[in-house]
Amino acid sequence: MERITEDQVTRLVRFVSERIPDAGPLKGESRGTATALRLAADKQIAAVRFHRAAPPENRATTDLAATTWNLLVAVAEIGHDHPEFPAGAAKETFEFDCESPLSRISRRCGGRS
């Protein structure tokens, strides 16, 4: 997490936030999906910002912080083909195993590389 700059965090957060639709005008399942995605993204954003602002002796474990960042990047990767995708921020991601997300390894879920 220490390698990730504040600019990278800001770019990733902006990209994710701009891609989640406003649930207000939506109906039915679409509204619930947008609300759930906003809630999940906001919790990950808050966790990343909390970890970065906490004094070193009060920070969560590195694996937990890396997993939080990975989850936020995973949300952003839904729009990886978008021309504004913040590849510079996402490239700092720690790879993680879908079955054991707290273990850093060198492959991505779903066999992507």
mmCIF file of C-alpha atoms in Angstrom:
data_model
loop_
_atom_site.group_PDB
_atom_site.id
_atom_site.type_symbol
_atom_site.label_atom_id
_atom_site.label_comp_id
_atom_site.label_asym_id
_atom_site.label_seq_id
_atom_site.Cartn_x
_atom_site.Cartn_y
_atom_site.Cartn_z
ATOM 1 C CA MET A 1 0.000 0.000 0.000
ATOM 2 C CA GLU A 2 2.881 2.363 0.637
ATOM 3 C CA ARG A 3 3.812 2.270 -3.074
ATOM 4 C CA ILE A 4 0.373 3.523 -4.075
ATOM 5 C CA THR A 5 0.333 7.298 -4.359
ATOM 6 C CA GLU A 6 -2.509 9.588 -3.325
ATOM 7 C CA ASP A 7 -2.925 10.505 -7.003
ATOM 8 C CA GLN A 8 -3.412 6.832 -7.895
ATOM 9 C CA VAL A 9 -6.020 6.471 -5.143
ATOM 10 C CA THR A 10 -7.831 9.599 -6.330
ATOM 11 C CA ARG A 11 -7.860 8.492 -9.974
ATOM 12 C CA LEU A 12 -9.134 5.020 -9.129
ATOM 13 C CA VAL A 13 -11.812 6.332 -6.756
ATOM 14 C CA ARG A 14 -13.025 8.877 -9.329
ATOM 15 C CA PHE A 15 -13.127 6.234 -12.075
ATOM 16 C CA VAL A 16 -15.107 3.772 -9.933
ATOM 17 C CA SER A 17 -17.492 6.421 -8.612
ATOM 18 C CA GLU A 18 -18.250 7.768 -12.077
ATOM 19 C CA ARG A 19 -19.121 4.283 -13.379
ATOM 20 C CA ILE A 20 -21.739 3.454 -10.736
ATOM 21 C CA PRO A 21 -25.164 4.671 -11.818
ATOM 22 C CA ASP A 22 -27.362 6.785 -9.560
ATOM 23 C CA ALA A 23 -29.902 4.364 -8.077
ATOM 24 C CA GLY A 24 -32.615 7.048 -7.725
ATOM 25 C CA PRO A 25 -34.163 6.857 -11.189
ATOM 26 C CA LEU A 26 -33.656 3.087 -11.532
ATOM 27 C CA LYS A 27 -36.338 0.518 -10.748
ATOM 28 C CA GLY A 28 -36.437 -3.057 -9.486
ATOM 29 C CA GLU A 29 -33.352 -5.213 -9.603
ATOM 30 C CA SER A 30 -31.304 -2.532 -11.375
ATOM 31 C CA ARG A 31 -31.885 -0.168 -8.465
ATOM 32 C CA GLY A 32 -30.838 -2.794 -5.922
ATOM 33 C CA THR A 33 -27.743 -3.689 -7.927
ATOM 34 C CA ALA A 34 -26.657 -0.052 -8.249
ATOM 35 C CA THR A 35 -27.251 0.527 -4.538
ATOM 36 C CA ALA A 36 -25.267 -2.575 -3.562
ATOM 37 C CA LEU A 37 -22.400 -1.666 -5.888
ATOM 38 C CA ARG A 38 -22.282 1.897 -4.516
ATOM 39 C CA LEU A 39 -22.280 0.593 -0.930
ATOM 40 C CA ALA A 40 -19.525 -1.955 -1.641
ATOM 41 C CA ALA A 41 -17.362 0.575 -3.484
ATOM 42 C CA ASP A 42 -17.855 3.233 -0.807
ATOM 43 C CA LYS A 43 -16.821 0.781 1.926
ATOM 44 C CA GLN A 44 -13.662 -0.175 0.013
ATOM 45 C CA ILE A 45 -12.841 3.484 -0.626
ATOM 46 C CA ALA A 46 -13.316 4.291 3.064
ATOM 47 C CA ALA A 47 -11.126 1.340 4.083
ATOM 48 C CA VAL A 48 -8.317 2.370 1.712
ATOM 49 C CA ARG A 49 -8.438 5.976 2.937
ATOM 50 C CA PHE A 50 -8.571 4.848 6.591
ATOM 51 C CA HIS A 51 -5.517 2.616 6.154
ATOM 52 C CA ARG A 52 -3.558 5.369 4.419
ATOM 53 C CA ALA A 53 -4.425 7.951 7.105
ATOM 54 C CA ALA A 54 -3.843 5.733 10.148
ATOM 55 C CA PRO A 55 -0.551 6.024 12.043
ATOM 56 C CA PRO A 56 1.728 3.059 11.227
ATOM 57 C CA GLU A 57 1.251 1.475 14.646
ATOM 58 C CA ASN A 58 -2.559 1.508 14.196
ATOM 59 C CA ARG A 59 -2.743 0.325 10.593
ATOM 60 C CA ALA A 60 -4.488 -2.868 9.593
ATOM 61 C CA THR A 61 -2.289 -5.696 8.405
ATOM 62 C CA THR A 62 -0.634 -5.247 5.035
ATOM 63 C CA ASP A 63 -2.544 -8.210 3.594
ATOM 64 C CA LEU A 64 -5.884 -6.755 4.646
ATOM 65 C CA ALA A 65 -4.997 -3.353 3.194
ATOM 66 C CA ALA A 66 -3.816 -4.966 -0.053
ATOM 67 C CA THR A 67 -7.024 -6.989 -0.279
ATOM 68 C CA THR A 68 -9.100 -3.841 0.205
ATOM 69 C CA TRP A 69 -7.190 -2.144 -2.611
ATOM 70 C CA ASN A 70 -7.566 -5.244 -4.802
ATOM 71 C CA LEU A 71 -11.328 -5.256 -4.339
ATOM 72 C CA LEU A 72 -11.541 -1.614 -5.353
ATOM 73 C CA VAL A 73 -9.385 -2.320 -8.417
ATOM 74 C CA ALA A 74 -11.600 -5.324 -9.247
ATOM 75 C CA VAL A 75 -14.630 -3.014 -9.324
ATOM 76 C CA ALA A 76 -12.720 -0.634 -11.605
ATOM 77 C CA GLU A 77 -11.672 -3.481 -13.904
ATOM 78 C CA ILE A 78 -15.303 -3.926 -14.925
ATOM 79 C CA GLY A 79 -14.616 -0.895 -17.120
ATOM 80 C CA HIS A 80 -11.056 -1.842 -18.110
ATOM 81 C CA ASP A 81 -11.787 -1.158 -21.796
ATOM 82 C CA HIS A 82 -12.947 2.385 -21.055
ATOM 83 C CA PRO A 83 -10.526 5.026 -22.411
ATOM 84 C CA GLU A 84 -10.326 6.676 -18.965
ATOM 85 C CA PHE A 85 -9.448 3.440 -17.132
ATOM 86 C CA PRO A 86 -6.692 4.432 -14.646
ATOM 87 C CA ALA A 87 -4.178 1.780 -15.650
ATOM 88 C CA GLY A 88 -1.414 3.631 -13.804
ATOM 89 C CA ALA A 89 -3.271 3.149 -10.528
ATOM 90 C CA ALA A 90 -4.488 -0.370 -11.191
ATOM 91 C CA LYS A 91 -1.029 -1.666 -12.131
ATOM 92 C CA GLU A 92 0.109 -1.244 -8.524
ATOM 93 C CA THR A 93 -2.366 -3.897 -7.481
ATOM 94 C CA PHE A 94 -1.141 -6.879 -5.557
ATOM 95 C CA GLU A 95 -2.261 -10.088 -7.225
ATOM 96 C CA PHE A 96 -4.527 -12.265 -5.131
ATOM 97 C CA ASP A 97 -5.982 -15.755 -5.139
ATOM 98 C CA CYS A 98 -9.779 -16.000 -5.456
ATOM 99 C CA GLU A 99 -9.914 -18.906 -3.012
ATOM 100 C CA SER A 100 -7.621 -17.271 -0.474
ATOM 101 C CA PRO A 101 -7.779 -13.517 -1.096
ATOM 102 C CA LEU A 102 -5.423 -12.638 1.747
ATOM 103 C CA SER A 103 -2.589 -14.585 0.103
ATOM 104 C CA ARG A 104 -0.617 -12.562 -2.406
ATOM 105 C CA ILE A 105 0.349 -14.637 -5.439
ATOM 106 C CA SER A 106 1.274 -13.944 -9.032
ATOM 107 C CA ARG A 107 -1.901 -14.877 -10.886
ATOM 108 C CA ARG A 108 -5.293 -13.310 -11.348
ATOM 109 C CA CYS A 109 -8.700 -14.880 -10.802
ATOM 110 C CA GLY A 110 -10.288 -16.463 -13.823
ATOM 111 C CA GLY A 111 -6.952 -17.258 -15.453
ATOM 112 C CA ARG A 112 -6.399 -13.720 -16.757
ATOM 113 C CA SER A 113 -2.836 -12.481 -16.840
#
